Structure formats: C-alpha cells, structure tokens
XYZ file of C-alpha atoms in Angstrom:
298
model
C 0.676 0.333 -0.024
C 0.989 3.814 -0.427
C 2.565 5.323 1.926
C 0.128 8.435 2.554
C 1.810 12.047 1.908
C 2.219 14.728 4.605
C 0.556 18.250 4.138
C 1.520 20.434 6.981
C -0.927 23.874 7.270
C -3.516 22.021 5.297
C -5.730 24.756 6.377
C -3.826 27.402 5.017
C -4.096 28.807 1.502
C -1.557 26.806 -0.128
C -1.371 23.615 2.245
C -4.923 23.254 1.073
C -4.366 23.162 -2.350
C -1.665 20.365 -2.271
C -3.873 18.346 -0.580
C -6.343 19.001 -3.061
C -4.066 18.390 -6.284
C -2.822 15.433 -4.517
C -6.104 14.037 -4.144
C -7.752 14.423 -7.098
C -4.312 13.092 -9.129
C -4.512 10.001 -7.176
C -2.242 10.334 -3.894
C -2.923 9.258 -0.788
C -3.174 12.151 1.710
C -2.643 12.577 5.365
C -2.764 16.713 6.628
C -2.262 18.107 9.261
C -4.196 21.025 11.115
C -4.476 23.095 13.967
C -7.943 22.006 14.730
C -10.445 20.700 13.255
C -12.843 22.780 11.556
C -14.460 23.234 8.103
C -12.339 23.217 5.337
C -10.726 19.734 7.223
C -13.803 18.696 6.950
C -14.088 19.146 3.091
C -10.846 17.486 2.665
C -11.984 14.708 4.739
C -14.796 14.467 2.213
C -12.182 14.523 -0.970
C -10.323 11.537 1.137
C -7.556 13.396 3.105
C -6.270 11.544 6.533
C -7.109 14.430 8.521
C -4.653 14.819 11.631
C -5.108 17.244 14.478
C -2.032 19.022 16.014
C 0.398 21.340 17.001
C 3.864 21.092 15.038
C 5.558 22.920 18.659
C 4.171 19.433 19.853
C 6.663 17.016 19.637
C 4.480 13.592 20.049
C 1.729 15.193 17.580
C 4.141 15.959 15.183
C 5.050 12.324 15.485
C 2.182 11.040 14.687
C 1.956 12.679 11.696
C 4.746 11.819 10.264
C 5.290 7.912 11.387
C 4.160 5.766 8.088
C 5.298 8.533 5.223
C 7.555 9.240 3.454
C 7.259 13.479 1.875
C 6.429 15.649 3.581
C 5.400 19.373 2.364
C 6.573 21.620 4.935
C 4.701 24.880 5.183
C 3.661 27.507 8.319
C 1.805 30.601 9.175
C 3.997 33.086 9.748
C 4.589 33.114 13.224
C 7.572 33.702 15.712
C 7.492 30.075 16.749
C 8.421 29.731 12.666
C 11.519 28.107 13.736
C 11.177 25.933 16.008
C 7.999 24.375 14.639
C 11.287 23.989 11.712
C 13.237 21.785 13.515
C 10.972 20.102 15.019
C 9.424 18.178 12.233
C 12.528 17.957 10.900
C 14.142 15.711 13.807
C 11.307 13.647 13.427
C 11.883 13.742 9.675
C 15.195 12.246 10.535
C 13.894 9.580 12.521
C 11.415 8.302 10.761
C 13.492 9.074 7.790
C 11.914 10.113 5.184
C 12.902 10.401 1.928
C 11.521 14.115 0.834
C 10.925 17.312 2.076
C 9.560 19.999 0.271
C 10.126 23.286 2.895
C 8.138 26.267 1.555
C 10.621 29.638 2.068
C 10.242 33.167 0.726
C 12.352 34.521 -1.945
C 13.695 37.192 0.263
C 15.959 34.506 1.441
C 18.432 34.642 -1.869
C 19.084 37.605 -0.472
C 20.435 37.265 2.330
C 22.939 35.584 4.548
C 25.578 35.398 7.560
C 26.257 38.697 7.815
C 22.542 40.183 5.034
C 19.388 40.110 6.544
C 16.186 42.347 6.563
C 13.786 43.641 9.325
C 11.166 41.470 8.708
C 11.241 39.159 11.794
C 9.705 35.718 9.872
C 12.054 36.429 7.012
C 15.025 35.605 9.031
C 13.440 32.805 10.350
C 12.517 31.385 7.280
C 16.313 32.257 6.665
C 17.505 30.598 9.789
C 14.961 27.559 8.280
C 16.870 26.804 5.434
C 20.413 26.360 6.995
C 19.006 24.718 9.827
C 17.310 21.598 6.620
C 20.066 21.958 5.033
C 22.425 21.553 7.932
C 20.087 18.054 8.739
C 20.850 16.439 6.047
C 17.505 15.569 4.658
C 16.578 15.035 0.881
C 15.698 18.896 0.950
C 13.393 20.706 -1.347
C 12.917 24.631 -1.413
C 10.460 26.482 -2.738
C 10.904 30.357 -2.750
C 7.793 32.528 -4.109
C 7.972 36.139 -3.844
C 4.437 37.544 -2.761
C 1.439 36.224 -2.102
C -1.125 38.393 -4.661
C -3.761 36.947 -1.997
C -2.495 38.748 -0.015
C -1.513 42.598 -1.334
C -3.736 42.666 -4.192
C -6.984 39.812 -2.849
C -6.690 40.595 1.413
C -5.183 43.512 1.725
C -7.104 45.444 -1.480
C -10.657 44.393 -2.516
C -12.468 46.826 0.101
C -10.316 49.428 -1.117
C -11.154 48.631 -5.312
C -14.593 47.265 -4.151
C -15.579 51.077 -2.484
C -13.421 53.445 -4.158
C -12.002 51.627 -7.599
C -8.291 52.236 -5.870
C -5.610 50.791 -4.999
C -3.916 52.024 -2.033
C -0.634 50.445 -1.179
C 3.254 52.299 -0.505
C 5.009 50.852 -2.988
C 6.255 53.417 -4.862
C 7.199 52.892 -8.241
C 8.743 49.086 -7.644
C 8.258 46.881 -9.702
C 6.516 43.332 -8.659
C 6.063 40.075 -10.015
C 3.052 38.439 -7.010
C 1.704 34.923 -7.609
C -1.067 33.202 -6.963
C -0.975 30.835 -4.116
C -3.095 28.171 -6.441
C 0.079 27.942 -8.705
C 2.830 27.561 -5.343
C 0.476 25.125 -4.890
C 0.701 23.270 -8.373
C 4.385 23.409 -8.173
C 4.612 22.102 -4.191
C 2.641 18.337 -5.404
C 3.511 18.186 -8.694
C 7.793 18.041 -7.045
C 6.425 15.889 -4.551
C 4.652 13.130 -6.855
C 7.691 12.437 -7.843
C 10.067 14.620 -6.271
C 13.663 12.384 -7.071
C 14.606 15.027 -9.664
C 14.276 18.093 -7.467
C 16.022 17.071 -4.974
C 18.975 18.889 -3.550
C 17.634 22.380 -5.256
C 16.123 25.790 -5.104
C 13.517 27.128 -7.140
C 12.098 30.591 -6.694
C 8.485 31.296 -8.183
C 7.140 34.298 -9.582
C 4.287 35.547 -11.244
C 3.873 35.744 -15.309
C 5.545 39.548 -15.052
C 7.501 42.600 -13.583
C 5.341 45.351 -12.896
C 4.424 48.294 -11.434
C 1.650 49.518 -9.365
C 0.791 51.994 -12.544
C 0.449 48.319 -14.630
C -0.833 46.551 -11.837
C -3.697 48.833 -11.740
C -4.389 48.368 -15.508
C -4.485 44.790 -15.964
C -7.435 45.227 -12.582
C -8.985 48.090 -14.870
C -8.876 45.367 -17.894
C -10.088 42.210 -15.564
C -13.219 43.938 -14.243
C -14.099 46.416 -17.009
C -13.970 49.117 -15.633
C -11.288 51.730 -14.136
C -9.092 51.195 -10.818
C -6.265 53.621 -10.273
C -2.773 52.687 -7.777
C -2.947 55.165 -5.037
C 0.056 55.476 -3.465
C -0.159 56.022 0.455
C 2.579 56.852 2.837
C 3.971 53.960 4.010
C 4.096 55.597 7.451
C 0.317 56.001 7.480
C -0.819 52.418 5.097
C 1.085 50.499 8.552
C -0.593 52.576 10.711
C -4.194 52.129 8.961
C -3.146 47.521 10.098
C -1.964 48.636 12.771
C -4.822 50.447 14.039
C -7.218 47.653 12.274
C -6.991 44.950 15.458
C -6.157 41.919 12.490
C -2.971 41.361 12.396
C -0.379 40.513 14.721
C 2.999 42.565 15.333
C 5.010 39.595 13.821
C 2.608 39.541 10.770
C 2.800 43.779 10.746
C 6.582 43.912 11.109
C 6.785 41.111 8.276
C 4.417 43.066 5.890
C 5.365 46.505 6.609
C 9.231 45.344 5.759
C 7.753 43.587 2.325
C 6.672 46.166 0.965
C 9.078 48.507 1.637
C 10.787 46.360 0.135
C 9.143 46.749 -2.616
C 9.342 50.286 -2.759
C 12.754 49.811 -2.583
C 12.371 47.497 -6.376
C 14.024 44.393 -3.875
C 11.079 42.366 -5.681
C 11.407 43.186 -9.285
C 12.425 39.677 -10.035
C 10.969 37.019 -13.236
C 11.700 33.446 -13.151
C 10.948 30.804 -15.226
C 10.996 27.890 -12.077
C 6.816 27.535 -12.685
C 7.347 26.605 -16.188
C 9.612 24.482 -15.948
C 8.183 22.196 -13.222
C 4.321 22.499 -13.971
C 5.068 22.960 -17.999
C 2.832 26.031 -18.176
C 3.054 29.330 -17.268
C 1.641 31.473 -14.119
C -1.532 33.124 -14.148
C -1.208 36.802 -15.276
C -3.097 39.232 -12.836
C -5.922 39.516 -14.724
C -6.827 36.162 -14.979
C -6.369 35.779 -11.062
C -8.936 38.964 -10.642
C -11.264 38.120 -13.255
C -10.781 33.939 -10.695
C -12.077 36.869 -7.359
C -14.315 38.736 -9.019
C -17.316 38.136 -7.280
C -14.632 40.141 -4.099
C -13.813 42.822 -5.926
C -17.103 44.027 -6.509
C -19.818 46.080 -4.364
C-alpha cells in the first residue's frame, strides 16, 4: 500500500490546495491541521486522512509523520516558525523521510550570514533553510515571491470594491506577484515524484514584473472598470493596518517590511521555474482578478 504524503499547514491556502491536487491525482494524503473545522472536513470528504496537532508538540509531529516518506512543510507566519521547522525536521529524520519540500520566501535569496532584513519572519525563513540543509534530509526549497492573494486580494479588495483604487505603499517599485494556487501546483508536482528535484531551490514568480500603474491597468481590464493606484505613504499604511487589529505584531512587521522592500524595487524579479515544473505559465494578474471577480465588486 502506498504511503501517504504528509501536508502540514493543510488549513492554509497553499497547504489546502496541495492536498486537493494530490488527492485528485490519486495520492494518499495525510493533512495536518491545528484544529478540526470546515476546511479540514472538506478535505476529509475528499479522502484525506486528518491529523489534528501542533507542530510545536513533538508527539503530535511523530503521529503526523510516522508512516509517511514525503512531506510538505508549511506553516503560517509565526514567531515559532523556526522551532516548528526544527521539530519537524528532527522527527522526519528519525522516520527516514525520503523527501522534505519546504516552502520559504524569495527574499531569502538576498540574505546571508551578514545580510538580513527587518522582517522577523524572513530571518526565521533564512535560519530554517540553514537548519534543514544542515540536517542532511533530502530537501527541496521552494521560494515564492509575494502572493497575489495577500497584497492584491486580502489587503486591497475593500478599497477596490468601495473606491476603485489599489491603495498600497509600493511607489514605483516593480513586483511579479504569484497566485497561491500556482505555488500549490508546483509543490504538488514536486511531491508526486520528488527524486528529480531533491537538493534544488526553486524561485517562483508570476507572469511579469510590473509597477503598480501597470498592475492597476490589469485590474481595470479584468473588471471592465477604471481601477487606479494610490501610492499611500508607508508609515500611514502601516499605522492603518496596526489600528485595524487584524494582524499580530509579528505579521505586521513582516508585511510592512515586504512593502518597504517592494518600494525599494527589491521585488523586481522574474524566473521561469513555475513553467519548468508545471509545464505552463503562471496565471496573469488579469486571470487572477477574473477568478476572484465577485470579491472585488460591491
């Protein structure tokens, strides 16, 4: 009987989509979630084995990994990210896991033992990659750039809906945002037959690197209405997010650092790694907006 593939963070956008793609391809999937809810119930209905547990709980990690030889490691932005990574890696090595696919961040490619950023999460991702490389596990690092789902859906849909404006502090910086669904397809493809990918790093970007006026034009085309870009001062944008109470201080520090780096044109990157792995181009901004059309309208 085929061993199940473990997907941690299965309640998140990427993890959930990875589970769905693997199940659709006929693979046995064990989905690890922090708590049972509607999302885990939907995965169970599709055939996933659900394991409820915390990645900081060593025994829970043993229960999740035992019997699996392939793992996707993903976790939400958290101060405990490094501890969770090392917990999972330690137990994975104990159980002789054959492939460990780790989702990281593209900014890690610009970091080193002497160069870092002000994002505590990016520091943790860099350290996590070091620890995984030291572990001797058969690792694949997947480094996506900024998600369309974060800055251009979660943080922008209200201003687009109410004012036909994208209000972000990106200045003239260029960005090649990627859809979480494309990242999930890349990861699922690697997990299906990981041997050719082991030991490699894949940096994932969207279809093109554009400034915000160009991205606003893409939104206008997709929604068939005029969407403009308003360059909000970074400090004001950060303060608005802070007072909203929707983000923890750790997440706020991470997103605000990303926004500043985008403004400084540090996210002007473009790779062909998505196409190399899934044999198609990443979806465009227009395609993403059309997919989420109802969320951008009153």
